[in-house]
C-alpha positions as MATLAB code, in Angstrom:
seq = 'XXXXXXXXXXXXXXXXXXXXXXXXXXXXXXXXXXXXXXXXXXXXXXXXXXXXXXXXXXXXXXXXXXXXXXXXXXXXXXXXXXXXXXXXXXXXXXXXXXXXXXXXXXXXXXXXXXXXXXXXXXXXXXXXXXXXXXXXXXXXXXXXXXXXXXXXXXXXXXXXXXXXXXXXXXXXXXXXXXXXXXXXXXXXXXXXXXXXXXXXXXXXXXXXXXXXXXXXXXXXXXXXXXXXXXXXXXXXXXXXXXXXXXXXXXXXXXXXX';
ca = [
      15.430   26.166 -110.996;
      17.570   28.450 -113.670;
      18.624   26.832 -117.068;
      22.419   26.963 -115.463;
      21.551   24.936 -112.448;
      19.863   22.559 -114.177;
      22.579   21.982 -116.337;
      24.754   21.644 -114.010;
      22.049   19.537 -112.434;
      22.449   16.807 -115.457;
      26.501   17.080 -116.178;
      26.499   15.936 -111.562;
      23.998   13.337 -112.932;
      25.544   12.490 -116.083;
      29.079   12.422 -113.961;
      27.775   10.095 -110.940;
      26.224    7.696 -114.082;
      30.053    7.556 -115.070;
      31.782    6.459 -112.688;
      29.317    4.510 -111.154;
      29.935    2.328 -115.295;
      33.442    2.117 -114.118;
      34.018    1.691 -109.570;
      32.928   -0.116 -107.304;
      31.308    0.996 -104.032;
      33.439    2.673 -101.597;
      35.212   -0.628  -99.804;
      34.819   -2.978 -102.222;
      37.006   -4.396 -105.175;
      37.394   -6.661 -107.175;
      40.290   -8.914 -107.366;
      41.669   -9.296 -110.816;
      43.840  -12.160 -111.636;
      46.407  -12.188 -109.832;
      45.455  -10.622 -106.456;
      42.540  -13.327 -106.626;
      45.875  -16.279 -107.197;
      47.551  -15.023 -104.587;
      44.343  -14.635 -101.859;
      43.609  -18.311 -103.456;
      47.157  -19.517 -102.731;
      46.406  -18.158  -98.848;
      43.491  -19.041  -97.976;
      44.664  -22.450  -98.634;
      47.510  -22.408  -97.373;
      46.024  -21.128  -93.962;
      43.246  -23.196  -94.203;
      45.398  -26.244  -94.293;
      47.299  -24.775  -90.975;
      43.652  -25.234  -89.344;
      42.726  -28.521  -90.369;
      45.814  -29.906  -88.982;
      44.310  -28.827  -85.656;
      41.018  -30.499  -85.909;
      39.249  -28.217  -86.767;
      36.366  -28.642  -89.600;
      35.085  -26.248  -92.271;
      31.324  -24.724  -91.872;
      29.969  -21.808  -94.317;
      26.788  -19.509  -92.818;
      25.042  -18.102  -94.178;
      25.552  -14.397  -96.138;
      22.366  -12.932  -94.608;
      21.337  -13.639  -92.085;
      18.405  -11.687  -89.417;
      19.990   -8.498  -87.858;
      18.960   -9.096  -84.368;
      21.459  -12.239  -84.520;
      24.481   -9.807  -84.325;
      25.217   -7.747  -81.038;
      23.177   -4.340  -80.273;
      26.752   -2.871  -81.065;
      27.635   -3.811  -83.911;
      23.767   -1.772  -86.072;
      25.684    0.999  -87.310;
      27.815   -1.035  -88.977;
      25.276   -3.571  -90.549;
      24.179   -3.901  -94.024;
      20.218   -4.053  -93.772;
      17.597   -4.584  -95.912;
      14.180   -5.220  -96.894;
      13.274   -8.860  -98.876;
      10.044   -8.374 -101.098;
       7.367   -9.608  -98.254;
       9.382   -6.676  -95.993;
      10.959   -8.450  -93.975;
      14.150   -7.037  -92.157;
      17.632   -9.127  -93.089;
      21.456   -8.010  -93.367;
      24.085   -8.649  -94.531;
      26.708  -10.414  -91.930;
      29.459   -8.106  -89.883;
      30.371  -11.126  -87.357;
      30.245  -14.606  -88.253;
      31.059  -15.773  -84.261;
      27.701  -14.789  -83.743;
      26.462  -16.617  -87.139;
      27.861  -19.686  -85.206;
      26.675  -19.980  -81.799;
      23.159  -19.301  -82.795;
      24.054  -22.560  -84.872;
      25.380  -24.732  -82.822;
      24.799  -24.297  -79.019;
      21.709  -26.138  -79.259;
      22.522  -28.265  -81.481;
      25.720  -29.389  -79.228;
      23.345  -29.551  -76.136;
      20.854  -32.371  -78.094;
      22.977  -34.161  -79.537;
      24.150  -37.188  -77.320;
      27.645  -37.485  -75.939;
      28.585  -35.137  -78.294;
      30.570  -32.157  -75.656;
      32.733  -29.987  -77.760;
      33.411  -29.395  -81.435;
      35.837  -27.075  -83.740;
      34.768  -24.857  -86.714;
      36.449  -23.448  -88.693;
      35.386  -20.548  -91.816;
      36.936  -18.447  -95.013;
      34.419  -16.533  -95.916;
      33.716  -11.872  -96.440;
      32.365  -10.279  -93.543;
      30.572   -7.378  -94.456;
      30.917   -3.875  -92.301;
      29.234   -0.485  -93.714;
      32.001    1.393  -92.574;
      31.479    5.054  -92.417;
      33.540    5.998  -96.833;
      36.427    8.971  -94.566;
      37.874    5.810  -92.839;
      40.055    4.323  -95.493;
      38.687    0.736  -94.781;
      37.405   -2.162  -96.355;
      34.025   -3.478  -96.507;
      34.366   -6.331  -97.499;
      36.609   -8.437  -95.572;
      37.746  -11.871  -96.816;
      38.628  -13.842  -92.880;
      39.725  -17.537  -91.962;
      38.616  -18.022  -87.736;
      38.230  -20.522  -85.881;
      35.113  -20.981  -83.250;
      35.577  -24.088  -79.936;
      32.078  -23.903  -79.147;
      30.803  -26.721  -75.734;
      32.430  -27.831  -72.745;
      36.356  -27.852  -72.354;
      36.568  -24.568  -74.912;
      38.063  -22.322  -73.566;
      41.540  -25.246  -72.773;
      41.439  -25.116  -76.977;
      43.059  -20.389  -75.919;
      46.991  -22.285  -76.528;
      45.869  -23.716  -79.185;
      44.480  -21.015  -81.459;
      47.317  -18.047  -80.742;
      49.451  -20.923  -82.340;
      47.487  -21.800  -85.293;
      47.633  -17.542  -86.241;
      51.044  -17.275  -84.688;
      51.986  -20.870  -87.951;
      49.025  -18.410  -90.235;
      50.974  -14.543  -89.645;
      54.824  -16.382  -89.877;
      54.452  -19.308  -92.360;
      51.321  -17.612  -94.785;
      52.319  -13.996  -94.686;
      55.931  -14.068  -93.132;
      54.818  -11.599  -90.572;
      56.466  -11.631  -86.492;
      53.622  -11.516  -84.202;
      53.780  -11.070  -80.403;
      50.559  -11.914  -78.382;
      49.445   -9.516  -75.355;
      46.860   -9.817  -73.070;
      44.248   -6.039  -72.294;
      43.051   -5.406  -69.059;
      39.133   -5.955  -69.617;
      39.208   -3.449  -66.265;
      40.197   -0.767  -68.569;
      37.668   -1.487  -71.394;
      35.050   -1.770  -69.045;
      35.374    2.246  -67.506;
      35.648    3.053  -71.935;
      32.693    1.227  -72.187;
      31.222    3.586  -68.874;
      32.061    6.573  -69.897;
      31.071    6.707  -73.374;
      29.256    3.823  -74.035;
      27.766    2.506  -77.906;
      30.429    5.154  -79.501;
      33.122    3.481  -77.740;
      32.521   -0.018  -78.307;
      31.302    1.441  -82.257;
      34.791    2.268  -82.253;
      36.322   -1.177  -80.789;
      33.857   -2.571  -83.204;
      36.203   -1.274  -86.493;
      39.335   -0.305  -84.430;
      38.335    3.329  -85.735;
      41.231    5.107  -84.596;
      40.756    8.165  -86.039;
      36.450    7.864  -84.246;
      38.059    6.745  -80.917;
      40.152   10.055  -80.494;
      36.955   12.173  -81.395;
      35.791   10.646  -78.219;
      38.978   11.175  -76.475;
      38.195   14.591  -77.101;
      35.134   14.939  -76.449;
      34.371   13.133  -73.089;
      38.210   13.396  -71.861;
      39.087   17.111  -72.862;
      41.851   15.763  -74.891;
      43.494   17.848  -77.462;
      44.002   17.005  -81.381;
      47.680   15.890  -81.059;
      47.376   14.429  -76.973;
      43.926   12.237  -78.636;
      45.634   10.619  -81.340;
      48.816    9.765  -79.756;
      46.731    7.676  -77.623;
      43.856    6.109  -79.765;
      46.655    5.111  -82.165;
      48.088    3.353  -78.402;
      44.900    2.173  -78.098;
      43.755    0.368  -80.815;
      47.272   -0.088  -82.542;
      49.822   -0.652  -79.892;
      53.693   -1.731  -81.071;
      55.306   -4.556  -79.478;
      56.435   -2.926  -75.607;
      55.635    0.775  -76.249;
      55.240    2.945  -73.646;
      51.978    4.413  -72.502;
      51.564    7.494  -73.764;
      52.530   10.681  -71.974;
      49.200   11.380  -73.696;
      47.666    9.909  -70.852;
      47.883   11.548  -67.735;
      44.572   13.852  -68.906;
      42.704   10.406  -68.347;
      40.505   10.224  -65.207;
      43.746    9.303  -62.486;
      41.138    5.587  -61.989;
      41.802    5.242  -65.624;
      44.996    5.638  -65.402;
      45.054    3.042  -62.749;
      43.729    0.437  -64.646;
      45.908    1.316  -67.623;
      49.236    1.326  -65.671;
      48.193   -2.521  -63.765;
      47.680   -3.432  -67.597;
      51.481   -2.806  -67.814;
      52.299   -4.895  -65.308;
      49.445   -7.977  -65.941;
];
């Protein structure tokens, strides 16, 4: 190695070392006093609403086995080996942990057909550095496990609307999507679509639309944003005309369901 290249390498390493001393890794942040207090205040307020609907708090482990989570979620797992060589992962989803931990227990417990849980905890997603999403995400979530769980959907919607309105001063609307359209995307793009969907990664979906359906850059971006971040009552964008006819039909059907 030449003397200049060696010096450049040393300078580069020094710059990285200095950066690591003063900065957090990409997608993570340290909450200073005021932001930490605000996060705690909103978390407590949201939890009070959830508890008023009869939900009990649980605290799943931060670390679990990778296979606990769906195969489609593996791409954003932080995984590592412990000192014994066993492969483990930071949780990127808590629902899977709740199902894993309680379904069998409920079946074993006499007279217990349904339980209502909530959690307030961070999850960790190893999203790509070229997409500006946090990698440590603080969640409050609810799970209803057992017989008749689907009958509590209305309560879940009401809770989410109350939290958005009373805690975050946001108005919300509820939209029900058509599963046929999602099925078509999965059939056409496979794991790539599931990967984009799990992160709501509109730029990645735009790439998929360009490669799978030959959309131009602008129409692909417009349609991807509409699919993942659709504004209330917004019409189907004109770029949908570049999709196959059967997918256009599914889109049209979703407008009336």
